[in-house]
Short mmCIF file of N, CA and C and ligand atoms in Angstrom, two decimals:
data_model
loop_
_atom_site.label_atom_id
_atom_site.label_comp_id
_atom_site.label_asym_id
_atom_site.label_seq_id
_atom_site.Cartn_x
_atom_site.Cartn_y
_atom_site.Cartn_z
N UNK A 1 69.70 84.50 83.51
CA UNK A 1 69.30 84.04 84.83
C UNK A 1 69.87 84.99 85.89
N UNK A 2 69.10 85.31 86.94
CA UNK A 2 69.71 86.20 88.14
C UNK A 2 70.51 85.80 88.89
N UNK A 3 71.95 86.05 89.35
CA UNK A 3 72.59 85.41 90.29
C UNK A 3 72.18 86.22 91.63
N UNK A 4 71.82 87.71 91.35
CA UNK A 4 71.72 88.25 92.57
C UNK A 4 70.42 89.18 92.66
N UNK A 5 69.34 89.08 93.25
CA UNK A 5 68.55 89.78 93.88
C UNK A 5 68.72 91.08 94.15
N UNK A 6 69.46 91.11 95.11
CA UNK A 6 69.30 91.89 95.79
C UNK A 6 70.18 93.32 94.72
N UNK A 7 70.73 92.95 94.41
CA UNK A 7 71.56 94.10 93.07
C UNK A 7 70.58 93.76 91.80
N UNK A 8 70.14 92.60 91.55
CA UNK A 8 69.66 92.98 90.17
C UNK A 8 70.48 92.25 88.98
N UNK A 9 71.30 91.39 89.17
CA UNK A 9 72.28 91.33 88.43
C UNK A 9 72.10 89.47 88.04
N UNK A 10 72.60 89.38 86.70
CA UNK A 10 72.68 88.22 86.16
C UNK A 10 73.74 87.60 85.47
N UNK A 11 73.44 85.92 85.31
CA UNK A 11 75.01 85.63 85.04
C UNK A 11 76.04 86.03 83.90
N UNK A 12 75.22 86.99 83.43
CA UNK A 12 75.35 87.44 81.93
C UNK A 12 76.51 88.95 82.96
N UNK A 13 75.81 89.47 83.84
CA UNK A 13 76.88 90.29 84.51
C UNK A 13 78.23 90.12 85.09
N UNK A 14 78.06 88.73 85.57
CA UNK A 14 79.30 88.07 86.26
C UNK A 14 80.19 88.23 85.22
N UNK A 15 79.67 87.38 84.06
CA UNK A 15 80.27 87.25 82.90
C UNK A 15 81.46 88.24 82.30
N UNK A 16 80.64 89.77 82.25
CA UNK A 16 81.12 90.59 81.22
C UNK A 16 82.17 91.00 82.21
N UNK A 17 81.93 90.97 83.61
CA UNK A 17 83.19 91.04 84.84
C UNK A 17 84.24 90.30 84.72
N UNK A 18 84.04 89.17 84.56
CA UNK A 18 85.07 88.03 83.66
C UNK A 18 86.12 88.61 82.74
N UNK A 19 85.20 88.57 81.68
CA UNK A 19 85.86 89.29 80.47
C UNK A 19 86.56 90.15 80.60
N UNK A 20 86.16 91.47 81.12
CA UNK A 20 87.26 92.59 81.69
C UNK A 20 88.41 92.23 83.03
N UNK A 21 88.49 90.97 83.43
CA UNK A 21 89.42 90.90 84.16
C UNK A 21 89.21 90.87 85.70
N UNK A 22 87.51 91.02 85.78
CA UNK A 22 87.75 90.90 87.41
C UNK A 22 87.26 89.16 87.70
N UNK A 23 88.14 88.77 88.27
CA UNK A 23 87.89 87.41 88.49
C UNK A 23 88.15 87.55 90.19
N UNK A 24 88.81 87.88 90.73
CA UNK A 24 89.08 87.72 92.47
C UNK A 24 88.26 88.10 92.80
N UNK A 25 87.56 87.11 93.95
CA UNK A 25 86.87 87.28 94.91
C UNK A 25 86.69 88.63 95.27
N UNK A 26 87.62 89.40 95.56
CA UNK A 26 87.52 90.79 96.69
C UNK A 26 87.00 91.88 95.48
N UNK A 27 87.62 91.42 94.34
CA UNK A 27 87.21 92.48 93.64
C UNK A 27 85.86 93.02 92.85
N UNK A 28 85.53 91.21 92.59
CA UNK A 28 83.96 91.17 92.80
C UNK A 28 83.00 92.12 93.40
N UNK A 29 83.75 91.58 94.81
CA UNK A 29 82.40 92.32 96.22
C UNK A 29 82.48 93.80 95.71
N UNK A 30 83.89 94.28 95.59
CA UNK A 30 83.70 95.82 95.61
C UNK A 30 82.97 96.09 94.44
N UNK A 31 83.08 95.67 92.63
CA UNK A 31 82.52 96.05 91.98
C UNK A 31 81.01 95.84 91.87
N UNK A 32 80.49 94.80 92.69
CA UNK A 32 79.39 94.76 92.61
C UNK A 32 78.24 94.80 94.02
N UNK A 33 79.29 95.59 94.75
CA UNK A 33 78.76 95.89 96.19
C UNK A 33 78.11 94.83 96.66
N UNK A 34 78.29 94.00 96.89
CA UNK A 34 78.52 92.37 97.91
C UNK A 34 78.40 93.12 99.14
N UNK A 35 79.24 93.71 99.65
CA UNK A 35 79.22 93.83 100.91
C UNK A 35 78.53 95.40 101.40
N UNK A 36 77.36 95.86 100.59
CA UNK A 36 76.68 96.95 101.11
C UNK A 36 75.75 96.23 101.97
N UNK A 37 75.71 97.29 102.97
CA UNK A 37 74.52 97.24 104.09
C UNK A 37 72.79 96.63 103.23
N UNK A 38 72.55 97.13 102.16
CA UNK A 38 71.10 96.55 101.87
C UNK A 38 71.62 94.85 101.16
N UNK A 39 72.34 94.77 101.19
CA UNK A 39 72.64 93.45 100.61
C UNK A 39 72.15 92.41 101.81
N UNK A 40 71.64 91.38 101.09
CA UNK A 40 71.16 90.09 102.42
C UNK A 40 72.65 89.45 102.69
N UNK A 41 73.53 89.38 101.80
CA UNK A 41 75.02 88.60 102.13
C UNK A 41 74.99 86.91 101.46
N UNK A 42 74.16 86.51 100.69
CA UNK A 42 74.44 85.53 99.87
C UNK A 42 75.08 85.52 98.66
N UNK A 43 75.38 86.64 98.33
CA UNK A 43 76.31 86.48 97.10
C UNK A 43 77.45 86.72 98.02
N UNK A 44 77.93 87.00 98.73
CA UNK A 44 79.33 86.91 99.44
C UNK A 44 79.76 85.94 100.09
N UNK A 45 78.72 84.98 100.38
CA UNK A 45 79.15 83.80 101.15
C UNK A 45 79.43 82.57 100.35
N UNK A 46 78.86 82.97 98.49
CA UNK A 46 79.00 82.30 98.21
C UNK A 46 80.10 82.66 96.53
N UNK A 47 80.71 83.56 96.95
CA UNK A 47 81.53 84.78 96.12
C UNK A 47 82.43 83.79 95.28
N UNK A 48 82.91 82.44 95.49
CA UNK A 48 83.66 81.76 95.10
C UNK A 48 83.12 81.09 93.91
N UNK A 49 82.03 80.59 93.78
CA UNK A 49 81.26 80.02 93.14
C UNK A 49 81.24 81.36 92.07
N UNK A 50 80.67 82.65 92.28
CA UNK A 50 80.97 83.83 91.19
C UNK A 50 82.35 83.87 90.50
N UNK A 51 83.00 83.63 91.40
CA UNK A 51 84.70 84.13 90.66
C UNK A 51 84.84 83.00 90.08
N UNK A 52 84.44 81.89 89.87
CA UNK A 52 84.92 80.48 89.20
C UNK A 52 83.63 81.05 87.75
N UNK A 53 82.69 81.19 87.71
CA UNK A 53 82.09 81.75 86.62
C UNK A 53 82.53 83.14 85.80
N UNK A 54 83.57 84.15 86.70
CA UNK A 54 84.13 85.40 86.32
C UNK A 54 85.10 84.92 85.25
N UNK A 55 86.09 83.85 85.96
CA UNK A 55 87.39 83.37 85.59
C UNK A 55 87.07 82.62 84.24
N UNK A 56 85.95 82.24 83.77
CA UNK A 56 85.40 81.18 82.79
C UNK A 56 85.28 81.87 81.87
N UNK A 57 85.20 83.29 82.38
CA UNK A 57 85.05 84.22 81.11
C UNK A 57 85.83 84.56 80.60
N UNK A 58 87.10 84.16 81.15
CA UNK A 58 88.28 84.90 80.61
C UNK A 58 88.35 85.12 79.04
N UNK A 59 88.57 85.58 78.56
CA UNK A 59 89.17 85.34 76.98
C UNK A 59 90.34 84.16 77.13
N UNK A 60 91.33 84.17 77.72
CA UNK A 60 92.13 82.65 77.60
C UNK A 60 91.95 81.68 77.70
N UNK A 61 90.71 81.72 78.79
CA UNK A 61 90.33 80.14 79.92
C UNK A 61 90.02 78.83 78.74
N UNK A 62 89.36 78.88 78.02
CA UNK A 62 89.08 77.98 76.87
C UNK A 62 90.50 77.20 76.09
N UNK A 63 91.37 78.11 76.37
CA UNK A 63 92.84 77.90 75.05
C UNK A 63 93.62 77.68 76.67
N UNK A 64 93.44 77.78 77.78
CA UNK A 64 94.87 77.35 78.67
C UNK A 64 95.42 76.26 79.02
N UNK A 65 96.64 76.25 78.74
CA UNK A 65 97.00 74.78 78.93
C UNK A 65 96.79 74.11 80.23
N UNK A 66 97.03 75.61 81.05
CA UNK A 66 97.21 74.31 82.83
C UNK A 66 95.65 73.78 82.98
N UNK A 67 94.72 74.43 82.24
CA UNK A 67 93.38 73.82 82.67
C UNK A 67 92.88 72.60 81.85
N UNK A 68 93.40 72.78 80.76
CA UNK A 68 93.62 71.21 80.01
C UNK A 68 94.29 70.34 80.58
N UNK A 69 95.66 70.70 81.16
CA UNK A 69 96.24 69.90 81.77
C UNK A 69 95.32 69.14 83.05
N UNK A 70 94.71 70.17 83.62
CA UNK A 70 94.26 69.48 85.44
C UNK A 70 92.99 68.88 85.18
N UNK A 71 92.28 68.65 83.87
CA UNK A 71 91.04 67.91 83.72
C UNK A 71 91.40 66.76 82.94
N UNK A 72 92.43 66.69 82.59
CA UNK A 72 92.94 65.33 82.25
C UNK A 72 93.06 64.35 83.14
S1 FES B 1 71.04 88.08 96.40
FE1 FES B 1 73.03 88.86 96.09
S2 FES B 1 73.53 89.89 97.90
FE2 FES B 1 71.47 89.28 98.17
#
């Protein structure tokens, strides 16, 4: 599925961003140019919602305790 238009990019991209470790917000925008001039600016406004799908990718996120813990 496409998260972004305007780059081209799908959640399968967010993803593999995940996996390698970029989960913060800022680092997002830069790796996936969020904040270039041809961009419309909806993946940046809504950049949080990406990094909560980045972070999911983690390799740990599945096995961590504090997140077992806080859905209890
Ligand atoms: S759809 Fe992602 S920046 Fe426009």
């Amino acid at each position: 599925m496409y998260i972004c238009l305007c780059k081209g990019l799908t959640e399968s991209d967010i993803r593999q961003a995940g996996e390698a470790g970029l989960t913060e917000p800022e680092r997002l925008i830069t790796r996936f140019g969020w904040d270039d001039s041809d961009c419309c600016g909806r993946c940046a406004d809504h950049i949080d919602c990406a990094a909560t799908l980045a972070a999911e990718s983690l390799p740990c996120f599945a096995a961590c305790p504090a997140r077992s813990s806080s859905l209890t």
